[in-house]
Short mmCIF file of C-alpha atoms in Angstrom, two decimals:
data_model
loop_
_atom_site.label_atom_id
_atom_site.label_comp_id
_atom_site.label_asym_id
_atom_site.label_seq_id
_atom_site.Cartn_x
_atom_site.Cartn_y
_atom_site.Cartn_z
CA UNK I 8 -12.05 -11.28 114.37
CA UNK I 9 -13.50 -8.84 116.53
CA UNK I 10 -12.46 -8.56 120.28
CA UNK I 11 -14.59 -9.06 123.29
CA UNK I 12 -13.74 -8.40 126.74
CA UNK I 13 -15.72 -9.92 129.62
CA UNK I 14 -14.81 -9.25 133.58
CA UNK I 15 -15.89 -11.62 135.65
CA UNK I 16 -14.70 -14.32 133.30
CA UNK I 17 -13.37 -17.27 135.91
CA UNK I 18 -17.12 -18.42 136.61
CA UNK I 19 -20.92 -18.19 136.23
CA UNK I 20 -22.65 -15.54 133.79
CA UNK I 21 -19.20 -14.67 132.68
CA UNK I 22 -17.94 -17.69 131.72
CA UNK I 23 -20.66 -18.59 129.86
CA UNK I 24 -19.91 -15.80 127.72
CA UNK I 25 -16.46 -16.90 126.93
CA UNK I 26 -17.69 -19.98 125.73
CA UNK I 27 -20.49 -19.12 123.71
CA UNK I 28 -18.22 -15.88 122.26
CA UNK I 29 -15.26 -18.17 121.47
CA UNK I 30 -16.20 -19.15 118.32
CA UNK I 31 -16.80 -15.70 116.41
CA UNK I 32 -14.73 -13.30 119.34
CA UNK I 33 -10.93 -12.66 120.51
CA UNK I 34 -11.27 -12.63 124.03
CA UNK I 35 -9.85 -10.53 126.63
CA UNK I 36 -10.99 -12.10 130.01
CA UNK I 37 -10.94 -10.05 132.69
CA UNK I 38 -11.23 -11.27 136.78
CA UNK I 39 -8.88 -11.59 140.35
CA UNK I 40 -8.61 -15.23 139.60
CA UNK I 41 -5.67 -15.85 137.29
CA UNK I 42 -5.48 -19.40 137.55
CA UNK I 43 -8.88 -19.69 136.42
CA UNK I 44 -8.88 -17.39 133.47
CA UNK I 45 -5.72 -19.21 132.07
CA UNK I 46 -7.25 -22.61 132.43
CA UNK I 47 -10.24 -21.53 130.69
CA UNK I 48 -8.31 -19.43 127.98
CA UNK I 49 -6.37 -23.06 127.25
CA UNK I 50 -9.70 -25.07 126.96
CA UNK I 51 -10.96 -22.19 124.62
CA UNK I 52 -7.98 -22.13 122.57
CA UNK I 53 -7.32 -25.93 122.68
CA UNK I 54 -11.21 -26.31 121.23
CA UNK I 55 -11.63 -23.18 119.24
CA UNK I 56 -8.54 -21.54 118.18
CA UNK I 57 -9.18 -18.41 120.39
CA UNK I 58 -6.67 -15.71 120.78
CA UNK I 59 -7.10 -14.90 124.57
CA UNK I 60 -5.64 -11.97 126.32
CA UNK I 61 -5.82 -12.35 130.09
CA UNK I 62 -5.81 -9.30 132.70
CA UNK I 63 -6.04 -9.73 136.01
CA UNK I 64 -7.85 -6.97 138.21
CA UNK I 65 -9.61 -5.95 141.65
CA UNK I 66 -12.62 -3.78 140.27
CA UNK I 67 -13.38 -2.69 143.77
CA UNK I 68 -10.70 0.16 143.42
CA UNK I 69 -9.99 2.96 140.61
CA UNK I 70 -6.35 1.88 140.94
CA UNK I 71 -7.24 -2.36 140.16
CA UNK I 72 -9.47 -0.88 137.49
CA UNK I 73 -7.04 1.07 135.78
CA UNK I 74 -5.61 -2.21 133.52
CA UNK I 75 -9.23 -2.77 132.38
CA UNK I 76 -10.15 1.08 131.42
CA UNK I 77 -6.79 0.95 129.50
CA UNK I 78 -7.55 -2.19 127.38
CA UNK I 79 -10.98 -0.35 126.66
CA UNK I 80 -9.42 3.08 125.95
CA UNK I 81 -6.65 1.39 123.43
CA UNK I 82 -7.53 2.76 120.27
CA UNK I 83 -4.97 0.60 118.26
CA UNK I 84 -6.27 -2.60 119.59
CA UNK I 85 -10.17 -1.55 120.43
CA UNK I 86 -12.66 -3.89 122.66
CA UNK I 87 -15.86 -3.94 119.79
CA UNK I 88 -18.20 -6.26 122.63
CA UNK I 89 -17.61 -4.95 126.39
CA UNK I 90 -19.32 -8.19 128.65
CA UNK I 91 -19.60 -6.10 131.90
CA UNK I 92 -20.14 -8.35 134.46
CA UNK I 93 -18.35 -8.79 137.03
CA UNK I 94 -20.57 -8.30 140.97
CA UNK I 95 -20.94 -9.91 144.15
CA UNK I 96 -23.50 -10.57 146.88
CA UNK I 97 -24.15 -10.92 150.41
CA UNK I 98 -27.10 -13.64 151.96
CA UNK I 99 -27.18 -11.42 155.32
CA UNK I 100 -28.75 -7.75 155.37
CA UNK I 101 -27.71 -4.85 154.94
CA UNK I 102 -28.60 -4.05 158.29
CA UNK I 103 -26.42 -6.35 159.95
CA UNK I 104 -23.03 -6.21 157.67
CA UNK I 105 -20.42 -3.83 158.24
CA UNK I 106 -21.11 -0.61 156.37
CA UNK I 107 -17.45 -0.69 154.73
CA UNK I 108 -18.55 -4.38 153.33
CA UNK I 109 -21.99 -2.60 152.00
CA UNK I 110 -19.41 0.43 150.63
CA UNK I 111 -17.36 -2.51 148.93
CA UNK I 112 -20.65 -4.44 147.15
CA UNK I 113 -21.26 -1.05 145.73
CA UNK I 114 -18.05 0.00 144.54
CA UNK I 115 -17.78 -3.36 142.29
CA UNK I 116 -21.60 -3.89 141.23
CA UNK I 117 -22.38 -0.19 140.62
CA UNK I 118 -19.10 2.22 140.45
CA UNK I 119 -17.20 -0.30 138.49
CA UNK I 120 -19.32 -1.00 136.01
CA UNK I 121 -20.51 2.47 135.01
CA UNK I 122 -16.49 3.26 135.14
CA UNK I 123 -15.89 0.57 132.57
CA UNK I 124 -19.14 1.18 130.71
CA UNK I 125 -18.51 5.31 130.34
CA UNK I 126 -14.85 4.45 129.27
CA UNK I 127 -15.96 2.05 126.27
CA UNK I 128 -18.26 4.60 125.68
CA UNK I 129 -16.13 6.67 124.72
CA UNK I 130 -14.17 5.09 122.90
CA UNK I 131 -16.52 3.27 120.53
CA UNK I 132 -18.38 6.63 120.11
CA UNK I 133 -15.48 7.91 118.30
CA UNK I 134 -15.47 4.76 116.55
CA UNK I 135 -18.98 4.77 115.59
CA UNK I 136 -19.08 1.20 116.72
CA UNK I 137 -19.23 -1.12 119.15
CA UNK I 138 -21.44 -2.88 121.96
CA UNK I 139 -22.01 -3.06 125.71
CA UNK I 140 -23.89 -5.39 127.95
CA UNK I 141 -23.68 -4.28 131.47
CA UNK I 142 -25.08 -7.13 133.60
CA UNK I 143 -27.68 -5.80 135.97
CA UNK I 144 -30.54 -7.78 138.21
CA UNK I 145 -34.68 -8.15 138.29
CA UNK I 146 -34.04 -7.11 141.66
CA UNK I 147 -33.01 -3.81 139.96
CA UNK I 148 -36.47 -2.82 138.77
CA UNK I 149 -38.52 -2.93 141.88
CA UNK I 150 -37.56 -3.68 145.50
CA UNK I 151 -37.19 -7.37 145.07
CA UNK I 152 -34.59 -8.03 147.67
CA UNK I 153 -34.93 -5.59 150.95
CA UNK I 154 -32.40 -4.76 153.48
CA UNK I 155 -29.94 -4.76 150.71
CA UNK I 156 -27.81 -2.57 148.87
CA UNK I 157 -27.66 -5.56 145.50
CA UNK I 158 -30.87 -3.84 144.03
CA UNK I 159 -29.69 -0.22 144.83
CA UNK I 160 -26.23 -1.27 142.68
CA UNK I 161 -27.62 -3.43 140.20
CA UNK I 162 -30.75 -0.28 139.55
CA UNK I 163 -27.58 2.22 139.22
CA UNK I 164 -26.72 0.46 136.26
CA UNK I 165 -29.90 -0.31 134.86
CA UNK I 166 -30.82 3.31 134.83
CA UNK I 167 -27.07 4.59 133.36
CA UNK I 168 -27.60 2.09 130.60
CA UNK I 169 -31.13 3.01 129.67
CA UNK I 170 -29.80 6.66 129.80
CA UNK I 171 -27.05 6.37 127.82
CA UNK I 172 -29.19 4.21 124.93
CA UNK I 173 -31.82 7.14 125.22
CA UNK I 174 -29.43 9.87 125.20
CA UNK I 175 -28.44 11.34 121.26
CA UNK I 176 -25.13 10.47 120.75
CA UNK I 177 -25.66 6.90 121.13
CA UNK I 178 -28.93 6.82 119.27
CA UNK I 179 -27.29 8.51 116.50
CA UNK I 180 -24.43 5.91 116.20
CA UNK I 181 -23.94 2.67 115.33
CA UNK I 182 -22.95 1.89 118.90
CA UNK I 183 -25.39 -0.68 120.91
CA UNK I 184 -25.82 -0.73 124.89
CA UNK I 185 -27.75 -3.18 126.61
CA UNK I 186 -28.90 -3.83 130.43
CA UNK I 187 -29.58 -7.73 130.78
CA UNK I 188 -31.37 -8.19 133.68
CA UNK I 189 -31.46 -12.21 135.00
CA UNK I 190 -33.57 -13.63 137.70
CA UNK I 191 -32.04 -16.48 139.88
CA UNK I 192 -29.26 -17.74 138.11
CA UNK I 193 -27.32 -21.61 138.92
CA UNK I 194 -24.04 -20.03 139.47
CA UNK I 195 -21.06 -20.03 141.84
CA UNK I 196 -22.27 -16.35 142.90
CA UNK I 197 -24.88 -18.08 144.83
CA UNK I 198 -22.49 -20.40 146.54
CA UNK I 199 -19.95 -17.37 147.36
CA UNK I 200 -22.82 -15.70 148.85
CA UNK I 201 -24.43 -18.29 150.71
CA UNK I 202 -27.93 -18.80 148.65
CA UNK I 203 -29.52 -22.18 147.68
CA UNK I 204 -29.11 -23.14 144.40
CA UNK I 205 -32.40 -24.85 144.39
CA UNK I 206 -34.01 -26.54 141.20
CA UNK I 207 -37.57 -24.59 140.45
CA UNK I 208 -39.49 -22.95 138.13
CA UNK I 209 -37.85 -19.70 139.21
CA UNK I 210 -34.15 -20.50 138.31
CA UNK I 211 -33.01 -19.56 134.45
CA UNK I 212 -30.66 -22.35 132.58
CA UNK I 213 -26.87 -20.48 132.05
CA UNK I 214 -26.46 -21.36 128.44
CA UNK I 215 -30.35 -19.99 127.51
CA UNK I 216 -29.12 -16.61 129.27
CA UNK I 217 -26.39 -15.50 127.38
CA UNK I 218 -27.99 -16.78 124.21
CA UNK I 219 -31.26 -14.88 124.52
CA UNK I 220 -29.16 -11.93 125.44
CA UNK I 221 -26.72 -12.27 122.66
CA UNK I 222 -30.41 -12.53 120.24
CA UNK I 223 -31.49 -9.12 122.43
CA UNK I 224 -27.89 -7.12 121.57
CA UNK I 225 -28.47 -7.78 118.34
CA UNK I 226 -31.50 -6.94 118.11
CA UNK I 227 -30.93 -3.61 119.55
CA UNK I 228 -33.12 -3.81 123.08
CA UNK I 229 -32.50 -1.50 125.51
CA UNK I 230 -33.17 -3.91 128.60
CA UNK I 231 -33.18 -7.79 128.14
CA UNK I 232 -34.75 -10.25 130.59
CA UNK I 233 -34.34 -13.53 129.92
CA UNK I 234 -37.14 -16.36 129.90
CA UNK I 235 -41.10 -15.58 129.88
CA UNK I 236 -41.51 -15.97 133.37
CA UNK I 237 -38.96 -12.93 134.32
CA UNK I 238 -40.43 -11.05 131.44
CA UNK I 239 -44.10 -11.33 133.33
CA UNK I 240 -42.52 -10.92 136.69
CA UNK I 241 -40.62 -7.82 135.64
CA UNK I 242 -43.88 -5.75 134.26
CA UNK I 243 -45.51 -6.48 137.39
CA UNK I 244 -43.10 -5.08 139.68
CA UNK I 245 -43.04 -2.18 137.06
CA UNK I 246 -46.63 -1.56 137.22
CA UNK I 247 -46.93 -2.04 141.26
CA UNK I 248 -46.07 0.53 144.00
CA UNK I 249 -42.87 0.03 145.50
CA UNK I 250 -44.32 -0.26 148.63
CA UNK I 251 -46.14 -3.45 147.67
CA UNK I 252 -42.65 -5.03 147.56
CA UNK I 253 -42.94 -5.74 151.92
CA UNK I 254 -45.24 -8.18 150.68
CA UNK I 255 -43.47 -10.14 147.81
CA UNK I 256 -39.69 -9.35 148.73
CA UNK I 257 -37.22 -12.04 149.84
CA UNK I 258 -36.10 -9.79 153.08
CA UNK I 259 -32.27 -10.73 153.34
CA UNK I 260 -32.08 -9.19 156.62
CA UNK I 261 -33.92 -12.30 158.25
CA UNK I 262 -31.05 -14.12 157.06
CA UNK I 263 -28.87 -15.52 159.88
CA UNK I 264 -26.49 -12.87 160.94
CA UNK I 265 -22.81 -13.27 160.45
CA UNK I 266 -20.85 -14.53 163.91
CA UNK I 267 -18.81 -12.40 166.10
CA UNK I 268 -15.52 -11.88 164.29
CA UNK I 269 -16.63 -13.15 161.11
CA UNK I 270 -15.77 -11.28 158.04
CA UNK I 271 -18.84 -10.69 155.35
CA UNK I 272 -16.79 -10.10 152.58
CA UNK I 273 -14.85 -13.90 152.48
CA UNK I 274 -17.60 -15.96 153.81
CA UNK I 275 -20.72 -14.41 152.19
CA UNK I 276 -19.85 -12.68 149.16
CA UNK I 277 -19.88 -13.53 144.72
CA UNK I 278 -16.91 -11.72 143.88
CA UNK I 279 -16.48 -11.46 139.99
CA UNK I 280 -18.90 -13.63 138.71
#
């Protein structure tokens, strides 16, 4: 059985992963919340006969990282499908959180992931096989969400993937990287950080997700984007000028503002999702 390892296993995107991976994937599942991984890994194993391998890790540091980039850099036991997902969110602007909280969102959505993308990398280079998905956004192609630092992380690691699939060494190997880029997801992240998880044509259903971008890996795309109305959505804010985006962007910074004393990072963030 090959081995997949997926951060931001406890919930959401992540956990969807786990479940559809299960049946044809040892998992290593990767996230802060303990509890939650080994009540999942039981369900999985209970239903499916899953060998599960559970790490538990704060991404938002190179020092919580360094269990992860191990279990990726073990050649005698190597990861062959790296699920990088793990992120966060606020609902209030940039403008208004603390800097360090705006430092923190892009430590785990950006740093982290092109720390534990670069170190798979690596590895399955010298392998001459294996495959990445590094979770990104919509809102990492265009402006989508202003007075917010979620697009600038979630664009870093569009544009490391694409330039890592582009770059020779990958092209001439057998290894596969992949940005999936979702729209508006029904997930806990948008509970942790405060947004509506409203039923409309915009939302994308979790299990068609991760199967379309299961289909796109293996397929070899460079970029997937899930459902035909993201697909439309995301050539459009390709082809238009950045600057158009004042006029179509959700502006998080008209968001109420946190209260005096009130920390971002508990009460308005998505950590590993």
């Amino acid at each position: 059985m090959p081995t997949a390892l997926i951060t931001g296993a406890s919930s959401g995107i992540g956990e969807e992963f786990a479940k559809q991976l299960a049946l044809t994937h040892d998992l290593v599942l990767v996230a802060r919340d303990v509890a939650k991984l080994r009540q999942l890994g039981a369900q999985l194993t209970a239903r499916y006969g899953t060998r599960i391998e559970i790490i538990g890790a704060d991404l938002s540091t190179k020092e919580g990282r360094t269990p992860v980039t191990a279990r990726l850099a073990d050649r005698d036991h190597p990861i062959d499908l790296l699920i990088n997902n793990a992120g966060m969110g606020y609902h209030t602007g940039a403008s208004q959180n603390p800097v360090d909280d705006e430092m923190y969102m892009l430590e785990v959505n950006a740093t982290a992931k092109i720390h534990l993308s670069l170190t798979a990398l690596h590895t399955m280079l010298e392998r001459d096989r294996g495959e990445i998905i590094n979770v990104s956004s919509v809102c990492g192609i265009a402006p989508a969400w202003t007075d917010s630092l979620y697009g600038t992380s979630t664009a870093a690691v569009l544009r490391h993937t694409e330039e890592m699939a582009y770059c020779k060494a990958v092209r001439q190997s057998k290894v596969k990287i992949m940005a999936l880029c979702p729209g508006d997801v029904q997930t806990d992240f948008n509970n942790r950080a405060g947004i509506p998880n409203k039923t409309d044509w915009g939302w994308v259903d979790l299990h068609l997700l991760v199967r379309v971008a299961l289909d796109d890996l293996r397929k070899g795309k460079t970029v997937s984007i899930p459902t035909a109305r993201y697909k439309f959505l995301s050539a459009l804010m390709r082809i238009l000028p950045n600057s158009w985006s004042r006029m179509y962007a959700f502006d998080l910074g008209r968001q109420k503002p946190p209260h005096p004393g009130e920390h971002p990072r508990t009460t308005h963030t998505a950590p590993s999702t």
